[in-house]
Amino acid sequence: MQPLYQEGSSPSEPEWFARLDEVVKYLASSRPTAVNLFWALDRMQRLANTLRGARTPEQMYQEMLAEAKLIHEEDRRQCRDIGRYGAELLQSGQGVLTHCNAGGLATADYGTALAVFFAASEAGKEIHVFADETRPLLQGARLTAWELNQRSIPVTLICDSMAPLVMRQGKVQAVVVGADRIAANGDTANKIGTYGVALAARSHGIPFYVAAPSSTFDLTLDSGDRIPIEERDPREITHGFGTQTGPEGIDVYNPAFDVTPAEMIEAFITEKGILRPVDRETIARHLEAKTSIG
Amino acid sequence: MQPLYQEGSSPSEPEWFARLDEVVKYLASSRPTAVNLFWALDRMQRLANTLRGARTPEQMYQEMLAEAKLIHEEDRRQCRDIGRYGAELLQSGQGVLTHCNAGGLATADYGTALAVFFAASEAGKEIHVFADETRPLLQGARLTAWELNQRSIPVTLICDSMAPLVMRQGKVQAVVVGADRIAANGDTANKIGTYGVALAARSHGIPFYVAAPSSTFDLTLDSGDRIPIEERDPREITHGFGTQTGPEGIDVYNPAFDVTPAEMIEAFITEKGILRPVDRETIARHLEAKTSIG
């Protein structure tokens, strides 16, 4: 795929908008479940439309580049704010568990779930993180464990199936995960396996927190039933990482996400503050608010 | 390790018993959690002791070989009986889920949990099995999915973290797993991840069955807290199947088993029949019984 704009080229306005449309469609096709991507693409396209007729394509490109950098900077600040609010929920000496990767490699700067751990650590709280490896693509092993290790936060890598056991052993006092899309009622889509972690947390009386910026909420969806769930290549499960580990031609189900029902979530940690109780009204009010609500 | 007895050798009785002791200790060191192994080793050693002084070492060897073949034959018959009793618990059209491998590659002939599926299928019941891949060693992907496929039983391979989702989707009406050791109160040690499957099953109102022969019950242990849990090499998680998938030197916790509390188990499926309710008294009575109790 070519970039949106080539330095020195002079497209006509119709050519420019046709190209913009093409690029937006291409990026939108990469992941159906996460909503922040659509939010950002929409923001960029709306900007272009407000400039239509008043700027040359090159000027539009420059203003859109500035807008993209602004989104990046906003994301950095939001991640820091999420971290700061979330850190207040943790106490020194606690074990915390996370699933998949919601750190600096998935967002700008600090991440969402991992921002909470980074901020807690910076505030002098001693926490120990259990990182689920997160099959099939092992983002927990390859990214989360690495990021925490880099910042010298104690981390223990486990298989996804071990999370219920470490909870039962009393090693975990809180769960913090990220989110790909949150419906108006609080139902939350996140990486496959998150729902099982939430079930286990509830069974052990462990609070389950979701850390995500406001742009992850999709108020156009009444509940999680309407969040599209991406299914991926069976070979991610049968041929992961260089070796065939399943019989030839075996039937495989490989959903990349699941939905955790709102009632299993203790609170959302957003850049505007902690959102609880998790219900439709609180979410609606929170998304309008300029400052923290509790 | 050399075999117990070399054809044509003539060990003295003290040499023979020293060698037997050595072999038993070696085999016992292979797995601390499963109890059937100790049961079988104990049975063989007791036979040798009853023959002490009355047979030459070569004669003892021949009688022990016959005893081993008898155990094998008993195991075959027990697996068939487990299958027959368990199949009565399933109905045509149901989805069933299993974790790890409790089939013909792990036992004699038919297996325990898989025996239930084989027998149901032979009885004309159409079932669809969901096989958890079972990290870190993927026995579900490599063995269970293969065995079911070989016998033309419809099977879908999933990652462990997907089991709660397929339950929520209504695709699973029963869970059947094997066991490595069952305490006097019914607490059951089985492959890591079984406990999480049981939690998810309970949350969705799905009956959770454990299929195992009587020799898996260890009445010397009051509860599951006293079952030793084997911890294994961290590299099973960070270097699985040819590729490094975790950061160098990362801390890893790799328990090979977990314990599912008795109250989460709907029934035990044994060669003597279905055992329920799952409690201390029923287990004690059941293990003395010669025939099926319900």
Coordinates of C-alpha atoms in Angstrom, one line a residue:
Chain A
M1 CA 0.0 0.0 0.0
Q2 CA 1.3 3.4 -1.0
P3 CA 1.3 6.3 1.5
L4 CA -1.6 8.7 1.5
Y5 CA 0.5 11.5 0.0
Q6 CA 3.8 11.5 -1.9
E7 CA 6.1 14.4 -1.2
G8 CA 6.2 16.7 -4.4
S9 CA 3.1 15.2 -6.0
S10 CA 0.1 17.4 -6.9
P11 CA -3.1 15.4 -6.9
S12 CA -6.4 17.1 -7.8
E13 CA -9.0 17.4 -5.0
P14 CA -11.1 14.5 -6.3
E15 CA -7.9 12.3 -6.6
W16 CA -6.9 13.2 -3.1
F17 CA -10.3 12.3 -1.6
A18 CA -10.5 9.1 -3.6
R19 CA -7.0 8.2 -2.3
L20 CA -8.0 9.2 1.3
D21 CA -11.1 6.9 1.1
E22 CA -9.0 4.0 -0.2
V23 CA -6.4 4.4 2.7
V24 CA -9.1 4.7 5.3
K25 CA -10.9 1.5 4.0
Y26 CA -7.6 -0.4 4.0
L27 CA -6.7 0.5 7.6
A28 CA -10.3 -0.2 8.7
S29 CA -10.1 -3.7 7.3
S30 CA -7.2 -4.6 9.5
R31 CA -9.3 -5.3 12.7
P32 CA -13.0 -5.4 13.1
T33 CA -13.2 -5.6 16.8
A34 CA -11.2 -2.7 18.2
V35 CA -13.1 0.6 18.0
N36 CA -10.3 3.2 18.7
L37 CA -9.0 2.6 15.2
F38 CA -12.4 3.6 13.6
W39 CA -12.6 6.5 16.0
A40 CA -9.2 7.8 14.8
L41 CA -9.9 7.2 11.1
D42 CA -13.3 9.0 11.5
R43 CA -11.6 12.0 13.2
M44 CA -9.1 12.3 10.4
Q45 CA -11.7 12.0 7.7
R46 CA -13.9 14.6 9.3
L47 CA -11.0 17.0 9.4
A48 CA -10.4 16.5 5.7
N49 CA -14.0 17.1 5.0
T50 CA -14.0 20.4 6.9
L51 CA -11.0 21.5 4.9
R52 CA -12.5 20.5 1.5
G53 CA -12.4 23.4 -1.0
A54 CA -10.5 25.7 1.4
R55 CA -7.1 24.0 1.2
T56 CA -4.9 22.3 -1.5
P57 CA -4.4 18.6 -1.0
E58 CA -0.8 19.3 0.1
Q59 CA -2.1 21.8 2.8
M60 CA -4.7 19.2 3.9
Y61 CA -2.0 16.6 4.2
Q62 CA 0.1 18.9 6.4
E63 CA -2.9 19.7 8.7
M64 CA -3.9 16.0 8.9
L65 CA -0.3 15.1 9.8
A66 CA -0.5 17.7 12.6
E67 CA -3.8 16.2 13.7
A68 CA -2.3 12.7 13.8
K69 CA 0.5 14.0 16.0
L70 CA -2.0 15.6 18.2
I71 CA -3.9 12.3 18.6
H72 CA -0.5 10.7 19.5
E73 CA 0.2 13.3 22.1
E74 CA -3.4 13.0 23.5
D75 CA -2.9 9.3 23.7
R76 CA 0.3 9.7 25.7
R77 CA -1.4 12.0 28.1
Q78 CA -4.4 9.7 28.4
C79 CA -2.2 6.7 29.1
R80 CA -0.5 8.7 31.9
D81 CA -3.8 9.7 33.4
I82 CA -5.2 6.2 33.2
G83 CA -2.0 5.0 35.0
R84 CA -2.4 7.6 37.7
Y85 CA -6.0 6.9 38.4
G86 CA -5.6 3.1 38.2
A87 CA -2.6 3.1 40.5
E88 CA -4.8 4.4 43.3
L89 CA -6.7 1.1 43.2
L90 CA -3.6 -1.0 44.0
Q91 CA -1.8 -1.4 47.2
S92 CA 1.8 -2.2 47.9
G93 CA 2.4 -5.9 48.3
Q94 CA -0.4 -6.9 46.0
G95 CA -0.2 -9.4 43.2
V96 CA -2.0 -8.3 40.0
L97 CA -2.8 -10.3 36.9
T98 CA -3.1 -9.1 33.3
H99 CA -4.0 -10.8 30.1
C100 CA -2.6 -10.1 26.6
N101 CA -0.8 -6.8 26.0
A102 CA -2.0 -3.3 26.8
G103 CA 1.3 -1.5 27.1
G104 CA 3.5 0.9 25.2
L105 CA 3.8 -1.4 22.2
A106 CA 0.0 -1.4 21.7
T107 CA -0.7 2.3 22.4
A108 CA 1.3 5.5 22.7
D109 CA 3.9 5.7 25.5
Y110 CA 2.6 4.0 28.6
G111 CA -0.2 1.7 27.6
T112 CA -3.5 1.3 29.5
A113 CA -3.4 -1.8 31.8
L114 CA 0.4 -1.6 32.0
A115 CA 0.2 2.1 32.6
V116 CA -1.5 1.2 35.9
F117 CA 1.4 -1.0 36.9
F118 CA 4.0 1.5 35.8
A119 CA 2.3 4.3 37.7
A120 CA 1.9 2.2 40.8
S121 CA 5.6 1.3 40.7
E122 CA 6.6 4.9 40.2
A123 CA 4.4 5.8 43.2
G124 CA 6.6 3.4 45.3
K125 CA 4.0 0.6 45.5
E126 CA 5.6 -2.9 45.3
I127 CA 3.5 -5.0 43.0
H128 CA 4.0 -8.4 41.4
V129 CA 2.5 -9.0 38.0
F130 CA 1.3 -12.3 36.7
A131 CA 1.3 -12.2 32.9
D132 CA -0.9 -14.7 31.0
E133 CA 1.0 -15.8 27.9
T134 CA -2.2 -15.3 25.9
R135 CA -2.5 -18.0 23.3
P136 CA -2.4 -18.3 20.4
L137 CA -0.2 -15.3 19.5
L138 CA 1.5 -15.1 23.0
Q139 CA 1.4 -11.3 23.3
G140 CA 1.6 -11.7 27.1
A141 CA 4.9 -13.8 26.8
R142 CA 6.4 -11.8 24.0
L143 CA 5.3 -8.3 24.8
T144 CA 3.9 -7.8 28.3
A145 CA 6.5 -9.9 30.2
W146 CA 9.2 -8.1 28.2
E147 CA 7.9 -4.6 28.8
L148 CA 7.5 -5.1 32.6
N149 CA 10.9 -6.7 32.7
Q150 CA 12.4 -3.7 30.9
R151 CA 11.0 -1.4 33.6
S152 CA 12.1 -3.7 36.4
I153 CA 8.6 -4.5 37.6
P154 CA 8.5 -8.1 39.1
V155 CA 6.7 -10.3 36.6
T156 CA 5.9 -14.0 36.4
L157 CA 4.9 -15.5 33.1
I158 CA 2.2 -18.2 33.3
C159 CA 0.1 -20.1 30.8
D160 CA -3.5 -18.8 30.5
S161 CA -4.8 -22.0 32.1
M162 CA -2.7 -21.3 35.3
A163 CA -4.5 -18.0 36.1
P164 CA -7.3 -19.7 38.1
L165 CA -4.7 -21.7 40.2
V166 CA -2.6 -18.6 41.1
M167 CA -5.9 -16.9 42.1
R168 CA -6.8 -19.8 44.3
Q169 CA -3.4 -19.8 45.8
G170 CA -4.0 -16.2 47.0
K171 CA -1.3 -14.7 44.9
V172 CA -3.6 -12.3 43.0
Q173 CA -5.5 -9.4 44.6
A174 CA -6.6 -7.5 41.4
V175 CA -6.9 -8.1 37.7
V176 CA -6.3 -5.2 35.2
V177 CA -6.8 -5.7 31.5
G178 CA -7.2 -3.4 28.5
A179 CA -10.2 -3.3 26.1
D180 CA -10.8 -3.3 22.3
R181 CA -14.4 -2.1 22.4
I182 CA -16.9 -1.3 25.2
A183 CA -20.6 -1.2 24.5
A184 CA -23.0 1.3 26.0
N185 CA -24.0 -1.1 28.8
G186 CA -20.4 -1.8 29.8
D187 CA -19.9 -5.2 28.1
T188 CA -16.3 -5.3 27.1
A189 CA -14.6 -7.0 24.1
N190 CA -10.9 -7.8 24.7
K191 CA -8.4 -10.5 23.7
I192 CA -9.7 -14.0 23.8
G193 CA -9.4 -15.5 27.3
T194 CA -10.3 -12.3 29.1
Y195 CA -13.8 -13.6 29.8
G196 CA -12.4 -16.7 31.5
V197 CA -10.1 -14.6 33.6
A198 CA -13.1 -12.5 34.7
L199 CA -15.0 -15.7 35.6
A200 CA -12.1 -16.9 37.7
A201 CA -11.6 -13.5 39.3
R202 CA -15.3 -13.4 40.3
S203 CA -15.2 -16.9 41.7
H204 CA -12.3 -15.9 44.0
G205 CA -13.7 -12.4 45.0
I206 CA -10.9 -10.6 43.1
P207 CA -11.8 -7.2 41.6
F208 CA -11.6 -7.1 37.8
Y209 CA -10.7 -3.7 36.3
V210 CA -10.7 -2.6 32.6
A211 CA -8.3 0.2 31.7
A212 CA -9.2 2.0 28.5
P213 CA -9.5 5.6 27.2
S214 CA -12.9 7.1 26.4
S215 CA -12.4 6.4 22.7
T216 CA -12.8 2.7 23.4
F217 CA -16.5 3.2 24.4
D218 CA -18.9 2.6 21.5
L219 CA -22.2 4.0 22.5
T220 CA -23.8 3.0 19.2
L221 CA -23.8 -0.6 20.4
D222 CA -26.4 -1.3 23.0
S223 CA -24.6 -4.4 24.4
G224 CA -21.7 -6.7 23.8
D225 CA -23.8 -9.0 21.7
R226 CA -23.4 -6.6 18.8
I227 CA -19.6 -6.3 18.9
P228 CA -18.2 -8.1 15.9
I229 CA -15.7 -10.8 16.9
E230 CA -12.8 -11.4 14.5
E231 CA -12.0 -15.0 13.7
R232 CA -8.5 -15.8 12.6
D233 CA -6.4 -18.3 10.7
P234 CA -6.6 -21.9 12.3
R235 CA -2.9 -22.2 11.6
E236 CA -2.2 -19.7 14.5
I237 CA -3.3 -22.6 16.7
T238 CA -2.0 -25.7 14.8
H239 CA 1.2 -24.2 13.4
G240 CA 2.3 -21.7 16.0
F241 CA 5.9 -20.6 16.0
G242 CA 7.5 -23.0 13.6
T243 CA 6.1 -26.4 14.6
Q244 CA 3.0 -28.2 13.6
T245 CA 1.2 -29.1 16.9
G246 CA -2.2 -30.3 15.7
P247 CA -3.3 -33.1 13.3
E248 CA -3.5 -32.2 9.6
G249 CA -6.9 -31.0 8.6
I250 CA -8.3 -30.8 12.1
D251 CA -11.3 -28.5 12.7
V252 CA -10.2 -25.4 14.6
Y253 CA -12.2 -22.5 16.2
N254 CA -10.0 -19.4 16.6
P255 CA -11.9 -16.3 17.8
A256 CA -9.5 -13.5 18.5
F257 CA -11.7 -11.8 21.2
D258 CA -14.4 -12.5 23.7
V259 CA -16.9 -10.3 25.5
T260 CA -16.9 -9.9 29.3
P261 CA -20.3 -9.0 30.6
A262 CA -20.6 -5.6 32.4
E263 CA -21.7 -7.1 35.7
M264 CA -18.3 -8.9 36.1
I265 CA -16.4 -5.6 35.9
E266 CA -15.6 -3.8 39.1
A267 CA -14.7 -0.5 37.4
F268 CA -13.4 1.1 34.3
I269 CA -10.2 3.1 34.6
T270 CA -10.3 5.9 32.0
E271 CA -8.3 9.1 31.4
K272 CA -11.1 11.0 33.1
G273 CA -11.1 8.9 36.3
I274 CA -12.5 5.7 37.8
L275 CA -15.9 4.8 36.4
R276 CA -18.2 2.8 38.8
P277 CA -20.6 1.3 39.3
V278 CA -20.4 -0.2 35.8
D279 CA -23.8 0.6 34.3
R280 CA -25.4 2.3 31.3
E281 CA -26.1 5.6 33.1
T282 CA -22.7 6.0 34.7
I283 CA -21.0 5.3 31.4
A284 CA -23.2 7.9 29.5
R285 CA -22.6 10.5 32.2
H286 CA -18.9 9.8 32.4
L287 CA -18.3 10.2 28.7
E288 CA -19.8 13.7 28.8
A289 CA -17.8 14.7 31.9
K290 CA -14.7 16.9 31.5
T291 CA -13.2 15.9 34.8
S292 CA -12.9 12.9 37.1
I293 CA -15.9 11.3 38.6
G294 CA -15.7 8.6 41.2
Chain B
M1 CA 18.1 -47.9 32.8
Q2 CA 18.5 -51.6 32.4
P3 CA 15.5 -53.9 32.4
L4 CA 14.4 -55.6 35.6
Y5 CA 15.6 -59.0 34.4
Q6 CA 18.0 -60.1 31.6
E7 CA 17.0 -63.3 29.8
G8 CA 19.5 -66.0 30.8
S9 CA 21.0 -64.2 33.9
S10 CA 20.9 -65.8 37.3
P11 CA 20.8 -63.2 40.0
S12 CA 20.8 -64.2 43.7
E13 CA 17.6 -63.4 45.6
P14 CA 19.2 -60.4 47.4
E15 CA 20.5 -59.1 44.0
W16 CA 17.0 -59.6 42.5
F17 CA 15.2 -57.7 45.3
A18 CA 17.8 -54.9 45.3
R19 CA 17.3 -54.5 41.5
L20 CA 13.5 -54.6 41.9
D21 CA 13.8 -51.8 44.5
E22 CA 16.0 -49.7 42.1
V23 CA 13.6 -50.1 39.2
V24 CA 10.5 -49.3 41.3
K25 CA 12.2 -46.1 42.7
Y26 CA 13.2 -45.0 39.2
L27 CA 9.7 -45.5 37.8
A28 CA 8.1 -43.8 40.9
S29 CA 10.4 -40.7 40.4
S30 CA 8.9 -40.0 37.0
R31 CA 5.7 -38.3 38.2
P32 CA 4.8 -37.3 41.7
T33 CA 1.1 -36.4 41.1
A34 CA -0.5 -39.4 39.5
V35 CA -1.4 -42.2 41.9
N36 CA -2.2 -45.1 39.6
L37 CA 1.5 -45.5 38.9
F38 CA 2.3 -46.0 42.6
W39 CA -0.7 -48.3 42.9
A40 CA 0.7 -50.5 40.1
L41 CA 4.2 -50.4 41.5
D42 CA 3.0 -51.4 44.9
R43 CA 0.9 -54.2 43.5
M44 CA 4.0 -55.6 41.7
Q45 CA 6.2 -55.3 44.7
R46 CA 3.7 -56.9 47.0
L47 CA 3.5 -59.9 44.6
A48 CA 7.3 -60.2 44.7
N49 CA 7.3 -60.2 48.4
T50 CA 4.7 -63.0 48.7
L51 CA 6.9 -65.1 46.4
R52 CA 10.1 -64.4 48.3
G53 CA 11.9 -67.7 49.3
A54 CA 9.4 -69.8 47.3
R55 CA 10.5 -69.0 43.8
T56 CA 13.8 -68.4 42.0
P57 CA 14.3 -64.9 40.7
E58 CA 13.5 -66.1 37.1
Q59 CA 10.3 -67.7 38.3
M60 CA 9.4 -64.5 40.1
Y61 CA 10.1 -62.5 36.9
Q62 CA 7.7 -64.8 35.0
E63 CA 4.9 -64.4 37.5
M64 CA 5.4 -60.7 37.7
L65 CA 5.2 -60.4 33.9
A66 CA 1.9 -62.3 34.0
E67 CA 0.7 -59.9 36.7
A68 CA 1.7 -56.9 34.6
K69 CA -0.2 -58.4 31.6
L70 CA -3.2 -58.9 33.9
I71 CA -3.1 -55.3 35.0
H72 CA -3.0 -54.3 31.4
E73 CA -6.0 -56.5 30.7
E74 CA -7.9 -55.2 33.7
D75 CA -7.2 -51.7 32.6
R76 CA -8.6 -52.4 29.1
R77 CA -11.8 -53.8 30.7
Q78 CA -12.0 -50.9 33.2
C79 CA -11.7 -48.4 30.4
R80 CA -14.5 -50.1 28.5
D81 CA -16.7 -50.1 31.6
I82 CA -15.9 -46.4 32.3
G83 CA -16.9 -45.7 28.7
R84 CA -20.2 -47.6 28.9
Y85 CA -21.3 -46.0 32.2
G86 CA -20.2 -42.5 31.1
A87 CA -21.9 -42.7 27.7
E88 CA -25.3 -43.0 29.6
L89 CA -24.7 -39.4 30.8
L90 CA -24.5 -37.9 27.3
Q91 CA -27.3 -37.4 24.8
S92 CA -27.2 -37.3 21.1
G93 CA -26.7 -33.8 19.7
Q94 CA -24.7 -32.6 22.7
G95 CA -21.4 -30.7 22.6
V96 CA -18.8 -32.0 25.2
L97 CA -15.5 -30.5 26.2
T98 CA -12.4 -32.2 27.4
H99 CA -9.0 -31.0 28.6
C100 CA -5.6 -32.6 28.1
N101 CA -5.5 -36.3 27.1
A102 CA -7.2 -39.2 28.8
G103 CA -7.4 -41.6 25.9
G104 CA -5.8 -44.7 24.6
L105 CA -2.3 -43.2 24.5
A106 CA -2.4 -42.5 28.2
T107 CA -4.1 -45.7 29.4
A108 CA -4.7 -49.2 28.0
D109 CA -7.0 -49.4 25.0
Y110 CA -9.9 -46.9 25.3
G111 CA -8.9 -44.3 27.8
T112 CA -11.1 -42.8 30.5
A113 CA -12.6 -39.5 29.4
L114 CA -12.2 -40.4 25.8
A115 CA -13.7 -43.9 26.5
V116 CA -16.9 -42.0 27.3
F117 CA -16.9 -40.3 23.9
F118 CA -16.0 -43.5 22.1
A119 CA -18.7 -45.5 23.8
A120 CA -21.3 -42.7 23.2
S121 CA -20.4 -42.7 19.6
E122 CA -20.6 -46.5 19.4
A123 CA -24.0 -46.3 21.0
G124 CA -25.2 -44.1 18.1
K125 CA -25.1 -40.9 20.0
E126 CA -23.9 -37.9 17.9
I127 CA -21.7 -35.8 20.0
H128 CA -19.3 -33.0 19.1
V129 CA -16.1 -32.7 21.2
F130 CA -14.2 -29.5 21.9
A131 CA -10.6 -30.4 22.7
D132 CA -8.6 -27.8 24.7
E133 CA -5.1 -27.7 23.3
T134 CA -3.7 -27.8 26.9
R135 CA -0.7 -25.6 27.2
P136 CA 2.2 -25.9 27.7
L137 CA 2.7 -29.4 26.2
L138 CA -0.4 -29.4 24.0
Q139 CA -1.6 -32.9 24.7
G140 CA -5.1 -31.9 23.6
A141 CA -3.9 -30.7 20.2
R142 CA -1.3 -33.4 19.7
L143 CA -3.1 -36.5 21.2
T144 CA -6.8 -35.9 22.0
A145 CA -7.7 -34.2 18.7
W146 CA -5.7 -36.9 16.8
E147 CA -7.4 -39.8 18.7
L148 CA -10.9 -38.5 18.1
N149 CA -10.2 -37.7 14.5
Q150 CA -8.8 -41.3 14.0
R151 CA -12.1 -42.6 15.3
S152 CA -14.2 -40.2 13.2
I153 CA -15.7 -38.4 16.2
P154 CA -16.3 -34.8 15.3
V155 CA -13.8 -32.6 17.2
T156 CA -12.9 -28.9 17.2
L157 CA -9.6 -27.9 18.6
I158 CA -9.5 -24.7 20.7
C159 CA -7.0 -22.9 22.9
D160 CA -7.6 -23.3 26.6
S161 CA -8.6 -19.7 26.9
M162 CA -11.5 -20.3 24.5
A163 CA -13.4 -22.9 26.6
P164 CA -15.3 -20.3 28.6
L165 CA -16.5 -18.6 25.4
V166 CA -17.7 -21.8 23.7
M167 CA -19.6 -22.6 26.9
R168 CA -21.2 -19.1 26.9
Q169 CA -22.1 -19.6 23.3
G170 CA -24.1 -22.7 24.3
K171 CA -22.0 -25.1 22.4
V172 CA -21.1 -27.3 25.4
Q173 CA -23.6 -29.4 27.5
A174 CA -21.1 -31.5 29.5
V175 CA -17.4 -31.6 30.4
V176 CA -15.6 -34.9 30.9
V177 CA -12.0 -35.0 32.0
G178 CA -9.6 -37.6 33.4
A179 CA -7.8 -37.5 36.8
D180 CA -4.3 -38.1 38.1
R181 CA -5.3 -38.5 41.8
I182 CA -8.5 -38.1 43.8
A183 CA -8.4 -37.5 47.5
A184 CA -10.8 -39.1 50.0
N185 CA -13.1 -36.1 49.9
G186 CA -13.3 -36.1 46.1
D187 CA -10.8 -33.2 45.4
T188 CA -9.3 -34.1 42.1
A189 CA -5.8 -33.4 40.7
N190 CA -5.6 -33.3 36.9
K191 CA -3.6 -31.5 34.2
I192 CA -3.1 -27.8 34.8
G193 CA -6.1 -25.8 33.5
T194 CA -8.7 -28.4 34.6
Y195 CA -9.7 -26.2 37.6
G196 CA -10.4 -23.2 35.3
V197 CA -12.5 -25.4 33.1
A198 CA -14.5 -26.5 36.2
L199 CA -15.0 -22.9 37.3
A200 CA -16.3 -21.9 33.8
A201 CA -18.5 -25.0 33.7
R202 CA -20.1 -24.1 37.0
S203 CA -20.6 -20.5 35.9
H204 CA -22.6 -21.8 32.9
G205 CA -24.5 -24.6 34.7
I206 CA -22.7 -27.3 32.7
P207 CA -22.1 -30.6 34.5
F208 CA -18.4 -31.4 35.1
Y209 CA -17.6 -35.2 35.1
V210 CA -14.4 -36.9 36.1
A211 CA -13.7 -40.3 34.5
A212 CA -11.2 -42.4 36.3
P213 CA -10.7 -46.0 37.5
S214 CA -10.9 -46.8 41.3
S215 CA -7.1 -47.0 41.4
T216 CA -7.0 -43.2 41.0
F217 CA -8.6 -42.7 44.4
D218 CA -6.1 -42.2 47.2
L219 CA -7.9 -42.6 50.5
T220 CA -4.7 -41.9 52.4
L221 CA -5.1 -38.2 51.5
D222 CA -7.8 -36.4 53.4
S223 CA -8.2 -33.6 50.8
G224 CA -6.7 -32.2 47.7
D225 CA -4.5 -29.8 49.7
R226 CA -2.2 -32.8 50.3
I227 CA -1.8 -33.9 46.7
P228 CA 1.8 -33.1 45.6
I229 CA 1.8 -30.8 42.5
E230 CA 4.7 -31.4 40.1
E231 CA 6.4 -28.2 38.8
R232 CA 8.2 -28.5 35.5
D233 CA 10.9 -26.8 33.4
P234 CA 10.1 -23.1 32.7
R235 CA 11.4 -23.7 29.1
E236 CA 8.2 -25.7 28.4
I237 CA 6.6 -22.3 28.4
T238 CA 9.3 -20.0 27.0
H239 CA 10.8 -22.3 24.4
G240 CA 7.9 -24.5 23.4
F241 CA 8.3 -26.4 20.1
G242 CA 11.3 -24.9 18.6
T243 CA 10.9 -21.1 19.1
Q244 CA 11.7 -18.9 22.0
T245 CA 8.5 -17.0 22.9
G246 CA 9.4 -15.4 26.2
P247 CA 12.1 -12.9 27.2
E248 CA 15.5 -14.3 28.2
G249 CA 15.7 -15.0 32.0
I250 CA 12.0 -14.2 32.7
D251 CA 10.5 -15.7 35.8
V252 CA 8.1 -18.5 35.0
Y253 CA 5.7 -20.6 37.1
N254 CA 4.9 -23.9 35.5
P255 CA 2.7 -26.2 37.7
A256 CA 1.8 -29.3 35.7
F257 CA -1.4 -30.0 37.6
D258 CA -4.1 -28.3 39.6
V259 CA -6.8 -29.5 42.0
T260 CA -10.5 -29.2 41.3
P261 CA -12.5 -29.1 44.6
A262 CA -15.0 -31.9 45.1
E263 CA -18.0 -29.6 45.2
M264 CA -17.5 -28.6 41.6
I265 CA -17.7 -32.2 40.4
E266 CA -21.1 -33.5 39.3
A267 CA -20.1 -37.2 39.4
F268 CA -17.2 -39.6 39.0
I269 CA -17.4 -42.1 36.2
T270 CA -15.6 -45.3 37.4
E271 CA -15.4 -48.9 36.2
K272 CA -17.9 -49.7 38.9
G273 CA -20.4 -47.2 37.9
I274 CA -21.4 -43.5 38.4
L275 CA -20.5 -42.2 41.7
R276 CA -22.6 -39.3 43.1
P277 CA -23.1 -37.2 45.1
V278 CA -19.4 -36.5 45.3
D279 CA -18.7 -36.7 49.0
R280 CA -16.5 -38.6 51.4
E281 CA -19.0 -41.2 52.4
T282 CA -20.1 -42.1 48.8
I283 CA -16.5 -42.4 47.8
A284 CA -15.6 -44.8 50.7
R285 CA -18.7 -46.9 50.0
H286 CA -18.1 -47.0 46.3
L287 CA -14.6 -48.2 46.5
E288 CA -15.7 -51.2 48.6
A289 CA -18.5 -52.1 46.2
K290 CA -18.1 -54.9 43.8
T291 CA -20.9 -53.7 41.5
S292 CA -22.4 -50.5 40.2
I293 CA -23.9 -47.9 42.5
G294 CA -25.9 -45.0 41.2

